[in-house]
Coordinates of N, CA and C in Angstrom, one line a residue:
M1 N 131.0 121.9 80.0 CA 130.1 122.3 81.0 C 128.8 121.5 80.8
K2 N 128.3 121.6 79.6 CA 127.0 120.9 79.3 C 127.1 119.4 79.5
L3 N 128.2 118.8 79.1 CA 128.4 117.4 79.3 C 128.4 117.0 80.8
M4 N 129.1 117.8 81.6 CA 129.1 117.5 83.0 C 127.7 117.5 83.6
K5 N 127.0 118.5 83.2 CA 125.6 118.7 83.8 C 124.7 117.5 83.4
R6 N 124.8 117.1 82.1 CA 124.0 116.0 81.6 C 124.4 114.7 82.4
K7 N 125.7 114.5 82.6 CA 126.1 113.3 83.3 C 125.6 113.3 84.8
E8 N 125.6 114.5 85.4 CA 125.1 114.6 86.7 C 123.6 114.3 86.8
T9 N 122.8 114.8 85.9 CA 121.4 114.5 85.9 C 121.2 113.1 85.7
T10 N 122.0 112.4 84.8 CA 121.8 111.0 84.5 C 122.1 110.2 85.8
G11 N 123.1 110.6 86.5 CA 123.5 110.0 87.8 C 122.4 110.1 88.8
Q12 N 121.8 111.3 88.9 CA 120.7 111.6 89.8 C 119.5 110.7 89.4
Q13 N 119.2 110.6 88.1 CA 118.1 109.8 87.6 C 118.3 108.3 88.0
E14 N 119.6 107.9 87.8 CA 119.9 106.5 88.1 C 119.7 106.2 89.6
R15 N 120.1 107.2 90.4 CA 119.9 107.1 91.9 C 118.5 107.1 92.2
A16 N 117.7 107.9 91.5 CA 116.2 108.0 91.8 C 115.6 106.7 91.4
D17 N 116.0 106.1 90.2 CA 115.4 104.9 89.8 C 115.8 103.7 90.7
L18 N 117.0 103.7 91.2 CA 117.4 102.7 92.2 C 116.6 102.8 93.5
A19 N 116.4 104.1 93.9 CA 115.6 104.3 95.2 C 114.2 103.8 95.0
N20 N 113.6 104.1 93.8 CA 112.3 103.7 93.5 C 112.2 102.2 93.5
A21 N 113.1 101.5 92.8 CA 113.1 100.1 92.7 C 113.2 99.4 94.1
T22 N 114.1 100.0 94.9 CA 114.4 99.5 96.3 C 113.1 99.6 97.1
E23 N 112.5 100.8 97.0 CA 111.2 101.1 97.7 C 110.1 100.1 97.3
Q24 N 110.0 99.9 96.0 CA 109.0 98.9 95.5 C 109.2 97.5 96.0
L25 N 110.5 97.1 96.0 CA 110.9 95.8 96.5 C 110.5 95.7 98.0
H26 N 110.9 96.7 98.7 CA 110.6 96.7 100.2 C 109.1 96.6 100.4
R27 N 108.3 97.3 99.6 CA 106.8 97.3 99.8 C 106.3 95.9 99.5
V28 N 106.8 95.3 98.4 CA 106.3 94.0 98.0 C 106.6 93.0 99.1
L29 N 107.9 93.1 99.6 CA 108.3 92.1 100.6 C 107.4 92.3 101.9
A30 N 107.2 93.6 102.2 CA 106.4 93.9 103.4 C 105.0 93.4 103.3
I31 N 104.4 93.6 102.1 CA 103.0 93.1 101.9 C 103.0 91.6 102.0
R32 N 104.0 90.9 101.3 CA 104.0 89.4 101.4 C 104.1 89.0 102.8
W33 N 105.0 89.6 103.6 CA 105.3 89.3 105.0 C 104.0 89.4 105.8
W34 N 103.3 90.6 105.6 CA 102.0 90.8 106.4 C 101.0 89.8 106.0
R35 N 100.9 89.4 104.7 CA 99.9 88.4 104.3 C 100.2 87.1 104.9
W36 N 101.5 86.7 104.9 CA 101.9 85.4 105.4 C 101.6 85.4 106.9
R37 N 102.0 86.5 107.6 CA 101.8 86.6 109.0 C 100.3 86.5 109.3
H38 N 99.5 87.2 108.6 CA 98.0 87.2 108.8 C 97.5 85.8 108.6
G39 N 97.9 85.1 107.5 CA 97.5 83.8 107.2 C 97.9 82.8 108.3
F40 N 99.2 83.0 108.8 CA 99.7 82.1 109.8 C 98.9 82.3 111.1
L41 N 98.6 83.5 111.5 CA 97.9 83.8 112.7 C 96.5 83.3 112.6
A42 N 95.9 83.4 111.5 CA 94.5 83.0 111.2 C 94.4 81.4 111.4
A43 N 95.4 80.8 110.8 CA 95.5 79.3 110.9 C 95.7 78.9 112.4
K44 N 96.5 79.6 113.1 CA 96.7 79.3 114.5 C 95.4 79.4 115.3
R45 N 94.7 80.5 115.0 CA 93.4 80.8 115.7 C 92.4 79.7 115.4
V46 N 92.3 79.2 114.2 CA 91.4 78.1 113.8 C 91.8 76.9 114.6
E47 N 93.1 76.6 114.6 CA 93.6 75.4 115.3 C 93.3 75.4 116.8
I48 N 93.4 76.6 117.4 CA 93.1 76.8 118.8 C 91.6 76.6 119.1
E49 N 90.8 77.1 118.2 CA 89.3 77.0 118.3 C 88.9 75.6 118.1
Q50 N 89.5 74.8 117.2 CA 89.2 73.4 117.0 C 89.5 72.6 118.3
R51 N 90.7 72.9 118.8 CA 91.1 72.2 120.1 C 90.2 72.5 121.2
R52 N 89.7 73.7 121.3 CA 88.8 74.1 122.4 C 87.5 73.4 122.2
R53 N 87.0 73.2 121.0 CA 85.8 72.5 120.7 C 85.9 71.1 121.1
E54 N 87.0 70.5 120.7 CA 87.3 69.1 121.0 C 87.4 68.8 122.5
G55 N 88.2 69.7 123.1 CA 88.4 69.6 124.6 C 87.3 70.1 125.3

């Protein structure tokens, strides 16, 4: 009985660790995507403003 319980808690811990790792990975990817998008949009805005000044 004790052995089963220990195995179950280990499985739950593994699942929790996996969930945490997945969550952290998603957060990192989301942050990178937002930064890239922000930088991309900022670059576009600068490009448009330069064209407006030239034209």
